[in-house]
Amino acid sequence: DAGVIQSPRHEVTEMGQEVTLRCKPISGHNSLFWYRQTMMRGLELLIYFNNNVPIDDSGMPEDRFSAKMPNASFSTLKIQPSEPRDSAVYFCASSLDGSGNTGELFFGEGSRLTVL
Amino acid sequence: GENVEQHPSTLSVQEGDSAVIKCTYSDSASNYFPWYKQELGKRPQLIIDIRSNVGEKKDQRIAVTLNKTAKHFSLHITETQPEDSAVYFCAAIYYNQGGKLIFGQGTELSVKP
């Protein structure tokens, strides 16, 4: 398996624009996580899905952020409208386990977002 | 609240010395504690984990200890090498709404040759 695949790897956009980040989890994994990493706040869990269903989105910073998982092999994280403070590296991760997370998280390479 | 406290935030050691990173958590129901290593510009990767049914686990030069009573766990790296230089994250699972992994703030380890 190629691992967790994220796109784009780098995105530079202007404030107010819509940003869509994409993730393909490892085949057979049934949990998917979106994390945001910044120097100030470290690795923050934004939302996670189990069997394509959002389980906990309490980490989503505000209504400008939304995430979907239409099927087991694809998820998106959307920011609309984007703001400079959204600049960060966004990681997608997947794991094999069922409800609860007691298995290894496999991270994608991350999407580095810069909002000017 | 859901948080994992990690100390120190930076750690500098000489090659060959030991390094210790400590974490505390608040959810007494937590039973899984992984450690991830993130090299500069790379993704975090699991290096070792421990479950609450054991107090210590070792894998070559790295070991993790767990004290469930005190709600703290530690990473120990012996005979450090320059390639150990990275940011290390501890994490604990929180069982609010099905369980989720919460990470500490990270420790930047620098091993000087």
Tab-separated table of C-alpha atoms in Angstrom:
chain	number	residue	atom	x	y	z
A	1	ASP	CA	0.000	0.000	0.000
A	2	ALA	CA	1.224	3.510	-0.762
A	3	GLY	CA	0.239	4.742	2.664
A	4	VAL	CA	-2.009	7.692	3.409
A	5	ILE	CA	-2.051	10.019	0.441
A	6	GLN	CA	-2.715	13.711	0.805
A	7	SER	CA	-3.050	16.458	-1.752
A	8	PRO	CA	-2.010	19.079	-2.382
A	9	ARG	CA	1.368	18.954	-0.636
A	10	HIS	CA	1.632	22.717	-0.703
A	11	GLU	CA	-1.026	25.342	-1.160
A	12	VAL	CA	-0.593	29.089	-1.211
A	13	THR	CA	-3.766	31.100	-1.427
A	14	GLU	CA	-5.129	34.507	-0.642
A	15	MET	CA	-7.343	35.379	2.262
A	16	GLY	CA	-10.996	34.749	1.474
A	17	GLN	CA	-10.385	31.943	-0.974
A	18	GLU	CA	-11.768	28.452	-0.533
A	19	VAL	CA	-9.262	25.718	0.248
A	20	THR	CA	-9.925	22.006	-0.167
A	21	LEU	CA	-7.504	19.420	1.192
A	22	ARG	CA	-7.843	15.798	0.177
A	23	CYS	CA	-6.965	12.502	1.778
A	24	LYS	CA	-6.960	8.870	0.745
A	25	PRO	CA	-6.559	6.566	3.754
A	26	ILE	CA	-4.843	3.217	3.716
A	27	SER	CA	-7.116	0.596	2.193
A	28	GLY	CA	-8.926	-1.373	4.885
A	29	HIS	CA	-8.482	1.240	7.599
A	30	ASN	CA	-11.775	2.313	9.080
A	31	SER	CA	-10.774	5.339	11.140
A	32	LEU	CA	-9.630	8.640	9.628
A	33	PHE	CA	-8.335	11.701	11.410
A	34	TRP	CA	-7.567	15.284	10.430
A	35	TYR	CA	-4.911	17.058	12.494
A	36	ARG	CA	-3.543	20.591	12.223
A	37	GLN	CA	0.037	21.331	13.225
A	38	THR	CA	1.396	24.754	14.125
A	39	MET	CA	4.355	25.875	16.191
A	40	MET	CA	2.102	27.513	18.741
A	41	ARG	CA	-0.541	24.828	19.184
A	42	GLY	CA	1.245	21.626	18.235
A	43	LEU	CA	-0.804	18.758	16.800
A	44	GLU	CA	-4.497	19.487	17.184
A	45	LEU	CA	-7.181	16.952	16.347
A	46	LEU	CA	-9.796	18.655	14.205
A	47	ILE	CA	-12.184	15.804	13.435
A	48	TYR	CA	-12.233	12.072	13.124
A	49	PHE	CA	-14.383	9.554	11.280
A	50	ASN	CA	-15.112	5.939	11.978
A	51	ASN	CA	-16.598	3.875	9.139
A	52	ASN	CA	-17.108	7.140	7.219
A	53	VAL	CA	-19.209	8.663	10.016
A	54	PRO	CA	-17.973	11.794	11.824
A	55	ILE	CA	-17.552	10.836	15.470
A	56	ASP	CA	-16.092	13.955	17.045
A	57	ASP	CA	-15.729	17.345	15.388
A	58	SER	CA	-15.219	19.329	18.566
A	59	GLY	CA	-11.748	20.312	17.403
A	60	MET	CA	-12.962	22.090	14.292
A	61	PRO	CA	-12.085	25.714	15.027
A	62	GLU	CA	-15.145	27.383	13.550
A	63	ASP	CA	-17.849	27.159	10.943
A	64	ARG	CA	-15.415	28.043	8.195
A	65	PHE	CA	-14.048	24.508	8.511
A	66	SER	CA	-15.929	21.472	7.259
A	67	ALA	CA	-14.959	17.877	6.569
A	68	LYS	CA	-16.578	15.053	4.676
A	69	MET	CA	-15.944	11.394	4.076
A	70	PRO	CA	-18.266	10.280	1.274
A	71	ASN	CA	-16.725	6.812	1.109
A	72	ALA	CA	-14.091	4.653	2.755
A	73	SER	CA	-11.317	5.784	0.449
A	74	PHE	CA	-11.691	9.542	0.379
A	75	SER	CA	-12.033	12.503	2.710
A	76	THR	CA	-11.882	16.262	2.312
A	77	LEU	CA	-11.224	19.139	4.648
A	78	LYS	CA	-12.542	22.433	3.413
A	79	ILE	CA	-11.873	25.963	4.650
A	80	GLN	CA	-14.167	28.673	3.345
A	81	PRO	CA	-13.287	31.495	3.533
A	82	SER	CA	-9.636	31.032	4.438
A	83	GLU	CA	-7.770	33.400	6.769
A	84	PRO	CA	-4.038	33.957	7.408
A	85	ARG	CA	-4.333	32.292	10.833
A	86	ASP	CA	-5.332	29.061	9.085
A	87	SER	CA	-1.765	28.732	7.800
A	88	ALA	CA	-0.464	25.408	9.093
A	89	VAL	CA	0.391	21.870	8.085
A	90	TYR	CA	-2.715	19.729	7.892
A	91	PHE	CA	-2.183	16.020	8.428
A	92	CYS	CA	-4.568	13.247	7.596
A	93	ALA	CA	-4.078	9.927	9.379
A	94	SER	CA	-5.800	6.577	9.318
A	95	SER	CA	-5.864	3.545	11.571
A	96	LEU	CA	-7.116	0.002	11.339
A	97	ASP	CA	-9.082	-0.246	14.556
A	98	GLY	CA	-12.776	0.077	15.093
A	99	SER	CA	-14.464	2.403	17.518
A	100	GLY	CA	-11.974	4.007	19.774
A	101	ASN	CA	-8.402	4.521	18.747
A	102	THR	CA	-5.989	2.020	20.213
A	103	GLY	CA	-4.041	1.278	17.099
A	104	GLU	CA	-1.181	2.883	15.255
A	105	LEU	CA	-1.957	6.060	13.393
A	106	PHE	CA	-0.449	6.239	9.925
A	107	PHE	CA	0.042	9.823	8.870
A	108	GLY	CA	0.107	11.256	5.386
A	109	GLU	CA	2.900	13.604	4.385
A	110	GLY	CA	0.762	16.611	5.191
A	111	SER	CA	-0.567	19.582	3.264
A	112	ARG	CA	1.258	22.816	3.996
A	113	LEU	CA	-1.200	25.677	3.697
A	114	THR	CA	-0.169	29.310	3.487
A	115	VAL	CA	-2.894	31.928	3.446
A	116	LEU	CA	-1.640	35.378	2.494
B	1	GLY	CA	-10.330	18.834	30.067
B	2	GLU	CA	-8.698	16.790	27.375
B	3	ASN	CA	-5.029	17.557	27.480
B	4	VAL	CA	-1.665	15.899	27.630
B	5	GLU	CA	1.172	17.843	29.215
B	6	GLN	CA	4.650	17.121	27.887
B	7	HIS	CA	8.022	18.247	29.270
B	8	PRO	CA	10.540	19.495	28.424
B	9	SER	CA	9.734	21.396	25.257
B	10	THR	CA	13.386	21.277	24.186
B	11	LEU	CA	16.158	18.909	25.197
B	12	SER	CA	19.795	18.952	24.187
B	13	VAL	CA	22.118	16.046	25.002
B	14	GLN	CA	25.547	14.841	24.004
B	15	GLU	CA	25.801	11.791	21.815
B	16	GLY	CA	25.834	8.695	23.991
B	17	ASP	CA	23.916	10.264	26.846
B	18	SER	CA	20.355	9.338	27.813
B	19	ALA	CA	17.269	11.429	27.158
B	20	VAL	CA	14.034	11.365	29.123
B	21	ILE	CA	10.744	12.967	28.128
B	22	LYS	CA	7.769	13.022	30.477
B	23	CYS	CA	4.028	13.316	29.935
B	24	THR	CA	0.965	13.529	32.127
B	25	TYR	CA	-2.658	12.959	31.197
B	26	SER	CA	-5.981	13.619	32.875
B	27	ASP	CA	-8.409	10.876	31.749
B	28	SER	CA	-8.195	8.008	34.237
B	29	ALA	CA	-9.878	5.764	31.637
B	30	SER	CA	-6.998	6.204	29.176
B	31	ASN	CA	-5.350	2.889	28.426
B	32	TYR	CA	-3.176	3.474	25.392
B	33	PHE	CA	-0.091	5.699	25.232
B	34	PRO	CA	1.917	5.924	22.011
B	35	TRP	CA	5.021	7.940	21.212
B	36	TYR	CA	5.610	9.451	17.801
B	37	LYS	CA	8.809	10.788	16.274
B	38	GLN	CA	8.714	13.567	13.706
B	39	GLU	CA	11.845	14.442	11.792
B	40	LEU	CA	12.136	17.881	10.264
B	41	GLY	CA	9.705	18.288	7.386
B	42	LYS	CA	8.417	14.747	7.723
B	43	ARG	CA	5.297	13.078	9.064
B	44	PRO	CA	4.978	11.781	12.644
B	45	GLN	CA	5.710	8.065	12.924
B	46	LEU	CA	5.032	5.666	15.771
B	47	ILE	CA	8.160	4.508	17.573
B	48	ILE	CA	6.742	2.720	20.602
B	49	ASP	CA	3.494	2.412	22.512
B	50	ILE	CA	2.339	1.012	25.825
B	51	ARG	CA	-0.996	-0.190	27.101
B	52	SER	CA	-2.174	0.135	30.650
B	53	ASN	CA	-1.775	-3.536	31.493
B	54	VAL	CA	2.012	-3.153	31.670
B	55	GLY	CA	4.275	-0.725	33.475
B	56	GLU	CA	7.230	-0.774	31.107
B	57	LYS	CA	8.064	-1.683	27.540
B	58	LYS	CA	11.427	-1.708	25.851
B	59	ASP	CA	12.563	-1.825	22.238
B	60	GLN	CA	16.332	-1.688	21.783
B	61	ARG	CA	17.461	1.787	22.878
B	62	ILE	CA	14.013	3.144	23.643
B	63	ALA	CA	11.759	2.348	26.560
B	64	VAL	CA	8.510	3.692	27.910
B	65	THR	CA	7.304	3.556	31.500
B	66	LEU	CA	3.753	4.094	32.727
B	67	ASN	CA	2.444	5.032	36.159
B	68	LYS	CA	-1.342	4.816	35.979
B	69	THR	CA	-1.842	5.924	39.559
B	70	ALA	CA	0.007	9.154	38.970
B	71	LYS	CA	-1.238	9.409	35.364
B	72	HIS	CA	2.169	9.907	33.875
B	73	PHE	CA	4.363	8.122	31.383
B	74	SER	CA	7.879	8.662	30.113
B	75	LEU	CA	10.068	7.954	27.109
B	76	HIS	CA	13.663	6.943	27.708
B	77	ILE	CA	16.275	6.915	24.976
B	78	THR	CA	19.659	5.468	25.877
B	79	GLU	CA	22.958	5.824	24.015
B	80	THR	CA	21.561	8.666	21.959
B	81	GLN	CA	22.769	9.177	18.415
B	82	PRO	CA	22.559	12.230	16.118
B	83	GLU	CA	19.831	10.510	14.102
B	84	ASP	CA	17.648	10.546	17.229
B	85	SER	CA	17.367	14.322	16.777
B	86	ALA	CA	13.695	15.059	16.068
B	87	VAL	CA	10.501	16.214	17.719
B	88	TYR	CA	8.906	13.566	19.929
B	89	PHE	CA	5.198	13.561	20.737
B	90	CYS	CA	3.481	11.604	23.442
B	91	ALA	CA	-0.233	10.890	23.201
B	92	ALA	CA	-3.066	9.433	25.223
B	93	ILE	CA	-6.455	8.182	24.216
B	94	TYR	CA	-9.463	10.039	25.613
B	95	TYR	CA	-12.732	8.140	25.783
B	96	ASN	CA	-15.046	11.047	25.285
B	97	GLN	CA	-17.302	10.347	22.335
B	98	GLY	CA	-15.789	7.069	21.285
B	99	GLY	CA	-12.146	7.671	21.921
B	100	LYS	CA	-9.587	9.944	20.315
B	101	LEU	CA	-5.854	10.401	20.475
B	102	ILE	CA	-4.683	13.636	22.060
B	103	PHE	CA	-1.054	14.649	21.572
B	104	GLY	CA	1.312	16.476	23.879
B	105	GLN	CA	2.983	19.652	22.696
B	106	GLY	CA	6.148	17.900	21.578
B	107	THR	CA	9.771	17.827	22.682
B	108	GLU	CA	12.500	18.933	20.318
B	109	LEU	CA	15.448	16.650	20.995
B	110	SER	CA	18.863	17.656	19.766
B	111	VAL	CA	21.721	15.155	20.013
B	112	LYS	CA	25.097	16.811	19.600
B	113	PRO	CA	27.927	14.710	18.179
